[in-house]
Amino acid sequence: MKHVLPALLLSAALGALLPAQARAELDVPALKNTIASSVERDYPKLDALYKDIHAHPELAFQEVKTAAKLAAEMRALGFEVTENVGKTGLVALYRNGDGPTIMVRTELDALPMEEKTGLPYASHDKTVWNGRETFVDHSCGHDIHMASWVGAAKTLVELKDKWHGTLMFIAQPAEEIVSGAKAMIADGLFTRFPKPDFGFALHDGPFAYGNVLYRVGIGSSNSDSLFVKFHGRGGHGAAPQMTIDPVMMASRFVVDVQSVISREKDPTEFGVVSIGAIHGGTAENIIPDDVTLFGTIRTFKPEVRTKMLAGIERTAKAVAAMADAPPPEIKIVEGAKAVINDAGVVATAEKVLKVAFGDKFNTSPPGTPSEDYSEFVNAGVPSMFFNIGVYEPERVTAARNGSGPPLPSNHSPLFAPVPKPTIETGVTAMTLAVLSAFDEHARGR
């Protein structure tokens, strides 16, 4: 027996000197089964949380009750929670020894629109927005994100023997108006709290549940808000020759501005101009003095954005000049930047998620909507932003082959994810993605 102790000490010393690559790989199938068991056991609570948030949504920077619900959930899991970061945001930290800080983000806000799903837990809530009463609806799926966020936090705490470092779960306000990420950063997100080494976020979408889509590099679009006010000379609708008609100018601009897309932009590059609101006039027989248009501009590349903005401004001025009207007021307000996924973070998560999801884990083209998670990326947090599906596979197949109706997309009043399989996928994918980053860091690669 006298040789046993030195042998054990020598074995331990050699183990400590082994290269990081020689350590055991993550047992992904076993981890996935553990996560599935945890979610199945706790799903009734997640389901209740999801449906409560869905039924009682709140708009940007009004998410007081929503944030309080999440804060309570995270405190119950043992996180240190700081509320009112960036107005209504929260930061939840869970420290588990030495290691990297990994950020996981969810959004809090809903949209100013009426839900028409007919679900038993549908929202009927109203609030005041921009001076007017409006319905409120989680038609972008942020409620799914929040439930998945809480579920991932719980499973990661249960699996804390598998990782070392700090979890930084943040709940961001005002994503829909692309202001919440900036507000949190301005309020000291990365100075009052640890600066994350890696970051993850997910978004649901109108494809089959159980599927995960991802991309390297460009993940979403740049966005700009467009405001154009055409000035005319009002008068009687029966005597248009006595007026300068701003309704005509606005109508012409809506059509003509599309030539910037079809004839000035490279057709192989992404760019969209959409006019979402036109305000003007009071009665059918009165030509108003002015008409205001509001729109959105989306691009992937800076050079395409520059060309489009110049073309849009030139078109608006030309429309006014054609009508012998005063120059229009034009305001283009820069919004969210494109999310750029980090190749290293994606490559690390990709290996694990491919094992977990098989042929249900695939790449996809960049998403055309915009997302202010880009503010965190541009602040220096290497990240992966991925997507999860929300609908029954057979329903998706029917919509694609024409044997069923089209699928309601995000921001539709009919958008209605199937909760359980969608949340299960979100929890599983996010937990494994975070574990992959912890594991890769531990290996020193």
C-alpha positions as MATLAB code, in Angstrom:
seq = 'MKHVLPALLLSAALGALLPAQARAELDVPALKNTIASSVERDYPKLDALYKDIHAHPELAFQEVKTAAKLAAEMRALGFEVTENVGKTGLVALYRNGDGPTIMVRTELDALPMEEKTGLPYASHDKTVWNGRETFVDHSCGHDIHMASWVGAAKTLVELKDKWHGTLMFIAQPAEEIVSGAKAMIADGLFTRFPKPDFGFALHDGPFAYGNVLYRVGIGSSNSDSLFVKFHGRGGHGAAPQMTIDPVMMASRFVVDVQSVISREKDPTEFGVVSIGAIHGGTAENIIPDDVTLFGTIRTFKPEVRTKMLAGIERTAKAVAAMADAPPPEIKIVEGAKAVINDAGVVATAEKVLKVAFGDKFNTSPPGTPSEDYSEFVNAGVPSMFFNIGVYEPERVTAARNGSGPPLPSNHSPLFAPVPKPTIETGVTAMTLAVLSAFDEHARGR';
ca = [
       0.000    0.000    0.000;
       2.982    2.315    0.478;
       3.140    3.042   -3.276;
      -0.573    3.847   -3.678;
      -0.564    7.415   -2.323;
       2.422    8.605   -4.418;
       0.823    6.994   -7.452;
      -2.447    8.824   -6.836;
      -0.637   12.120   -6.327;
       1.359   11.571   -9.517;
      -1.820   10.757  -11.416;
      -3.507   13.939  -10.168;
      -0.482   16.027  -11.070;
      -0.349   14.565  -14.567;
      -4.058   15.213  -14.948;
      -3.548   18.850  -14.096;
      -0.816   19.073  -16.707;
      -2.853   17.456  -19.467;
      -3.644   19.801  -22.343;
      -7.113   21.286  -22.278;
      -8.013   19.374  -25.420;
      -7.510   16.072  -23.572;
     -10.342   16.760  -21.150;
     -13.653   15.004  -21.655;
     -16.007   16.557  -24.185;
     -19.484   17.626  -23.122;
     -21.838   14.652  -23.137;
     -24.476   16.424  -25.206;
     -27.065   13.608  -25.415;
     -26.959   13.145  -21.641;
     -27.173   16.901  -21.058;
     -30.107   17.196  -23.440;
     -31.951   14.438  -21.560;
     -31.249   16.157  -18.240;
     -32.518   19.474  -19.587;
     -35.618   17.803  -21.036;
     -36.411   16.196  -17.680;
     -35.963   19.522  -15.893;
     -38.214   21.379  -18.331;
     -40.884   18.662  -18.202;
     -40.881   18.753  -14.404;
     -41.065   22.547  -14.216;
     -43.107   23.274  -17.314;
     -46.398   24.014  -15.513;
     -44.711   26.986  -13.831;
     -43.164   28.173  -17.091;
     -46.502   27.784  -18.855;
     -48.270   29.834  -16.173;
     -45.590   32.528  -16.393;
     -45.802   32.634  -20.193;
     -49.585   32.900  -20.288;
     -49.645   35.537  -17.542;
     -47.128   37.693  -19.414;
     -48.958   37.109  -22.701;
     -52.299   38.137  -21.231;
     -50.864   41.274  -19.601;
     -48.317   42.805  -21.996;
     -46.685   46.189  -21.538;
     -45.218   48.627  -24.057;
     -41.685   49.982  -24.277;
     -40.410   51.546  -21.052;
     -43.754   50.707  -19.387;
     -42.764   47.117  -18.511;
     -42.898   47.612  -14.747;
     -45.076   44.613  -13.868;
     -43.377   42.352  -16.413;
     -39.923   43.180  -15.052;
     -41.107   42.618  -11.485;
     -42.368   39.136  -12.400;
     -39.014   38.193  -13.901;
     -37.100   39.711  -10.993;
     -39.065   37.536   -8.564;
     -38.398   34.414  -10.651;
     -34.640   35.091  -10.777;
     -34.337   35.874   -7.069;
     -36.059   32.569   -6.311;
     -33.308   30.834   -8.332;
     -30.562   32.510   -6.301;
     -29.597   35.303   -8.702;
     -28.575   38.744   -7.450;
     -31.092   41.022   -9.167;
     -30.808   44.743   -9.874;
     -33.954   46.414  -11.176;
     -34.561   49.692  -13.023;
     -31.460   49.454  -15.209;
     -32.116   51.544  -18.314;
     -35.486   52.612  -16.865;
     -37.334   49.281  -16.652;
     -34.614   46.720  -17.390;
     -33.087   44.286  -14.947;
     -29.759   42.513  -14.484;
     -29.538   39.136  -12.735;
     -26.132   37.688  -11.759;
     -25.288   34.173  -10.621;
     -21.669   33.660   -9.590;
     -20.254   30.143   -9.662;
     -16.506   30.438   -9.145;
     -13.814   31.676  -11.487;
     -14.528   31.774  -15.190;
     -16.019   33.883  -17.937;
     -19.118   36.055  -17.664;
     -21.777   34.954  -20.133;
     -24.731   37.193  -20.909;
     -28.184   35.958  -21.918;
     -30.710   38.559  -22.991;
     -34.480   38.624  -23.213;
     -36.786   41.494  -24.151;
     -39.670   42.794  -22.043;
     -41.893   44.889  -24.290;
     -44.934   44.228  -26.469;
     -46.560   46.065  -29.388;
     -49.350   48.687  -29.618;
     -51.886   46.555  -31.495;
     -54.940   44.392  -30.927;
     -54.586   40.642  -30.610;
     -56.979   38.602  -32.769;
     -55.894   35.028  -32.001;
     -58.942   34.111  -29.914;
     -56.705   32.245  -27.468;
     -58.114   31.729  -23.956;
     -55.112   33.663  -22.608;
     -55.253   36.386  -25.274;
     -54.473   39.953  -24.288;
     -57.329   42.388  -23.874;
     -55.225   45.003  -22.105;
     -55.084   48.618  -23.209;
     -52.781   51.506  -22.405;
     -51.996   55.023  -23.565;
     -49.314   55.260  -26.239;
     -48.266   58.498  -27.935;
     -51.282   60.235  -26.458;
     -53.836   57.688  -27.659;
     -55.435   54.624  -26.104;
     -54.308   51.398  -27.735;
     -54.540   47.650  -27.287;
     -51.301   45.862  -26.374;
     -50.180   42.502  -27.756;
     -47.102   40.280  -27.466;
     -47.319   39.615  -31.195;
     -43.532   39.532  -31.612;
     -43.068   36.626  -29.205;
     -41.103   38.331  -26.447;
     -43.261   36.410  -23.960;
     -41.852   33.151  -25.380;
     -38.356   34.598  -24.996;
     -38.978   35.496  -21.349;
     -40.268   32.033  -20.454;
     -37.305   30.430  -22.242;
     -34.949   32.832  -20.443;
     -36.262   31.854  -17.020;
     -36.208   28.170  -17.964;
     -32.605   28.366  -19.183;
     -31.562   30.163  -15.994;
     -33.098   27.403  -13.892;
     -31.470   24.554  -15.824;
     -28.068   26.256  -15.768;
     -28.279   26.654  -11.994;
     -29.214   22.975  -11.688;
     -26.189   22.120  -13.877;
     -23.742   24.368  -12.025;
     -21.334   21.466  -11.489;
     -20.807   21.540  -15.286;
     -19.540   25.125  -15.498;
     -17.650   27.824  -13.640;
     -18.003   31.559  -14.076;
     -20.816   34.094  -13.922;
     -24.230   34.077  -15.538;
     -25.452   37.550  -16.464;
     -29.112   37.341  -17.426;
     -30.465   40.683  -18.586;
     -34.075   41.623  -19.348;
     -34.054   44.522  -21.770;
     -36.847   47.067  -22.201;
     -37.989   48.799  -25.374;
     -36.611   46.485  -28.044;
     -39.550   47.298  -30.313;
     -38.507   50.940  -30.487;
     -34.800   49.968  -30.590;
     -34.017   52.094  -27.541;
     -33.721   49.691  -24.622;
     -30.230   48.329  -25.246;
     -28.816   51.852  -25.507;
     -30.657   52.838  -22.325;
     -29.172   49.930  -20.369;
     -25.655   50.610  -21.627;
     -26.015   54.319  -20.832;
     -27.133   53.346  -17.320;
     -23.876   51.489  -16.691;
     -24.668   47.947  -17.821;
     -21.010   47.234  -18.549;
     -19.508   49.419  -15.810;
     -21.774   48.743  -12.839;
     -21.810   45.039  -13.722;
     -19.211   42.664  -15.210;
     -18.439   43.125  -18.905;
     -19.550   39.841  -20.543;
     -17.011   37.690  -22.343;
     -19.743   36.169  -24.508;
     -23.414   36.825  -25.172;
     -26.457   34.932  -26.459;
     -29.983   35.853  -27.494;
     -32.783   34.092  -29.344;
     -35.878   35.085  -31.283;
     -38.884   33.032  -32.294;
     -40.269   32.966  -35.823;
     -42.930   31.411  -38.100;
     -41.347   28.030  -38.805;
     -41.653   24.576  -37.233;
     -41.096   24.190  -33.520;
     -38.175   21.985  -32.552;
     -36.046   23.681  -35.206;
     -33.183   26.117  -34.594;
     -31.800   28.447  -37.260;
     -28.518   30.333  -37.036;
     -26.020   32.281  -39.104;
     -22.441   33.524  -39.003;
     -21.767   37.207  -39.628;
     -24.706   39.425  -40.582;
     -27.773   38.302  -38.656;
     -30.243   41.180  -39.011;
     -30.696   44.494  -40.799;
     -29.774   48.098  -40.159;
     -32.892   50.190  -39.574;
     -33.653   53.870  -40.105;
     -36.892   55.736  -39.422;
     -38.218   57.978  -42.197;
     -40.327   61.119  -41.706;
     -41.427   63.207  -44.705;
     -43.843   66.136  -44.531;
     -45.103   67.505  -47.845;
     -46.334   71.106  -47.752;
     -49.023   72.195  -50.199;
     -51.825   74.735  -50.357;
     -55.181   73.558  -49.134;
     -58.565   74.272  -50.654;
     -61.813   72.822  -51.945;
     -61.743   69.316  -53.352;
     -63.945   70.500  -56.218;
     -61.389   73.141  -57.264;
     -57.979   71.383  -57.186;
     -56.532   73.950  -59.616;
     -56.582   76.442  -56.756;
     -54.476   74.197  -54.535;
     -51.154   72.430  -54.368;
     -52.241   68.952  -53.372;
     -49.977   67.295  -50.759;
     -52.045   64.105  -50.904;
     -51.022   63.728  -54.537;
     -47.391   64.390  -53.621;
     -47.459   61.814  -50.843;
     -49.079   59.243  -53.127;
     -46.527   59.844  -55.857;
     -43.650   59.572  -53.388;
     -44.867   56.208  -52.018;
     -44.712   54.791  -55.545;
     -41.671   56.639  -56.904;
     -39.436   55.914  -53.927;
     -39.515   52.236  -54.862;
     -37.474   53.074  -57.962;
     -34.571   53.710  -55.588;
     -34.804   50.013  -54.718;
     -35.432   48.686  -58.231;
     -33.190   50.969  -60.283;
     -30.470   52.476  -58.060;
     -29.616   49.746  -55.578;
     -27.649   46.697  -56.696;
     -30.367   44.037  -57.090;
     -28.140   41.453  -55.391;
     -27.980   43.525  -52.187;
     -30.739   43.775  -49.578;
     -32.639   47.029  -49.141;
     -36.268   47.865  -48.312;
     -38.286   51.074  -47.952;
     -41.771   50.655  -46.498;
     -44.239   53.431  -45.700;
     -46.260   52.421  -42.663;
     -48.360   55.524  -41.969;
     -49.771   58.500  -43.874;
     -51.430   61.314  -41.935;
     -53.285   64.182  -43.591;
     -56.655   65.725  -44.181;
     -59.919   65.908  -42.258;
     -62.748   65.471  -44.782;
     -63.396   64.068  -48.258;
     -63.954   67.470  -49.869;
     -61.010   69.346  -48.339;
     -57.520   69.252  -49.793;
     -55.218   69.714  -46.789;
     -52.237   71.998  -46.414;
     -49.817   69.180  -45.683;
     -49.451   65.409  -45.438;
     -46.963   63.484  -43.314;
     -45.521   60.061  -44.060;
     -43.720   57.687  -41.717;
     -41.673   54.774  -42.945;
     -38.818   52.392  -42.286;
     -35.621   51.742  -44.213;
     -33.785   48.416  -43.857;
     -30.373   47.422  -45.203;
     -27.511   45.053  -44.410;
     -24.475   46.965  -45.681;
     -23.393   50.558  -44.912;
     -22.706   51.422  -48.541;
     -26.181   50.264  -49.589;
     -27.707   52.295  -46.772;
     -25.843   55.437  -47.888;
     -27.056   55.079  -51.479;
     -30.645   54.464  -50.414;
     -30.824   57.398  -48.029;
     -29.539   59.745  -50.717;
     -32.063   58.395  -53.229;
     -34.977   58.688  -50.833;
     -34.180   62.309  -50.009;
     -33.696   63.203  -53.671;
     -37.018   61.563  -54.615;
     -38.966   63.464  -51.938;
     -37.516   66.779  -53.072;
     -38.207   65.966  -56.722;
     -41.847   65.119  -56.009;
     -42.326   68.493  -54.320;
     -40.551   70.311  -57.138;
     -42.796   68.630  -59.741;
     -45.847   70.011  -57.891;
     -44.288   73.497  -57.571;
     -44.544   73.041  -53.814;
     -42.169   74.179  -51.066;
     -39.370   71.748  -50.204;
     -40.564   68.947  -47.938;
     -39.376   68.364  -44.395;
     -37.282   65.199  -44.351;
     -35.954   63.485  -41.253;
     -34.100   60.184  -41.286;
     -33.338   58.892  -37.803;
     -30.757   56.162  -37.416;
     -32.061   53.118  -35.579;
     -30.606   49.706  -34.862;
     -27.442   48.452  -36.504;
     -27.164   44.985  -37.982;
     -26.404   42.194  -35.516;
     -23.066   40.603  -36.444;
     -22.659   37.093  -35.055;
     -19.168   36.209  -33.861;
     -17.641   33.356  -35.880;
     -15.857   31.857  -32.863;
     -18.876   31.891  -30.564;
     -21.054   30.410  -33.302;
     -18.518   27.696  -34.136;
     -18.359   26.624  -30.483;
     -22.140   26.469  -30.033;
     -22.609   24.933  -33.477;
     -20.758   21.737  -32.521;
     -22.954   21.174  -29.481;
     -26.280   22.214  -31.007;
     -25.720   20.076  -34.085;
     -25.391   17.006  -31.868;
     -28.473   18.012  -29.874;
     -30.797   18.932  -32.755;
     -29.384   17.062  -35.745;
     -31.088   17.974  -39.014;
     -33.319   20.447  -37.154;
     -30.332   22.754  -36.638;
     -29.587   24.694  -39.812;
     -28.167   27.905  -41.181;
     -30.455   30.565  -42.651;
     -30.065   33.853  -44.522;
     -29.856   37.055  -42.454;
     -33.176   38.238  -41.054;
     -34.594   41.384  -42.608;
     -36.126   42.774  -39.371;
     -33.859   44.827  -37.115;
     -32.787   44.118  -33.555;
     -31.048   46.344  -31.041;
     -29.084   43.448  -29.563;
     -26.515   44.893  -31.971;
     -25.778   47.571  -29.353;
     -24.320   44.911  -27.062;
     -22.299   43.402  -29.905;
     -20.957   46.806  -30.915;
     -20.037   47.473  -27.272;
     -17.657   44.521  -27.473;
     -19.636   41.410  -26.505;
     -18.896   38.543  -28.971;
     -22.295   36.949  -29.471;
     -24.578   34.445  -31.142;
     -28.162   35.395  -32.009;
     -30.319   32.470  -33.194;
     -33.948   31.644  -33.964;
     -36.465   29.026  -32.837;
     -39.686   27.939  -34.566;
     -43.193   28.238  -33.104;
     -45.685   26.289  -35.253;
     -46.746   22.659  -35.744;
     -44.542   21.026  -38.431;
     -47.560   19.785  -40.389;
     -49.050   23.285  -40.417;
     -45.777   24.684  -41.735;
     -45.650   22.037  -44.470;
     -49.241   22.767  -45.510;
     -48.545   26.501  -45.716;
     -45.477   25.904  -47.862;
     -47.113   23.519  -50.347;
     -50.288   25.587  -50.622;
     -52.623   23.046  -49.023;
     -53.046   25.238  -45.929;
     -53.352   28.934  -45.107;
     -50.310   31.206  -44.783;
     -48.586   31.289  -41.424;
     -49.055   34.454  -39.357;
     -45.655   36.043  -38.860;
     -44.268   38.115  -36.017;
     -46.213   41.391  -35.601;
     -49.368   39.808  -37.012;
     -52.447   40.073  -34.739;
     -52.830   36.326  -35.367;
     -49.294   35.345  -34.312;
     -49.782   32.474  -31.837;
     -46.827   30.224  -30.972;
     -47.490   26.719  -29.662;
     -46.141   27.278  -26.141;
     -44.724   24.030  -24.783;
     -42.567   22.711  -27.652;
     -41.434   26.239  -28.482;
     -40.346   27.018  -24.932;
     -38.749   23.572  -24.575;
     -36.650   24.258  -27.668;
     -35.694   27.710  -26.416;
     -34.593   26.412  -23.001;
     -32.649   23.493  -24.470;
     -30.874   25.470  -27.187;
     -29.963   28.378  -24.908;
     -28.740   26.159  -22.074;
     -26.528   24.122  -24.394;
     -25.196   27.223  -26.159;
     -24.154   28.757  -22.825;
     -22.604   25.484  -21.633;
     -20.630   25.267  -24.881;
     -19.079   28.676  -24.234;
     -18.181   27.819  -20.633;
     -16.677   24.515  -21.776;
     -14.667   26.093  -24.578;
     -13.245   28.678  -22.187;
     -12.318   25.961  -19.676;
     -10.395   24.162  -22.405;
      -8.446   27.332  -23.143;
      -9.168   27.219  -26.852;
];
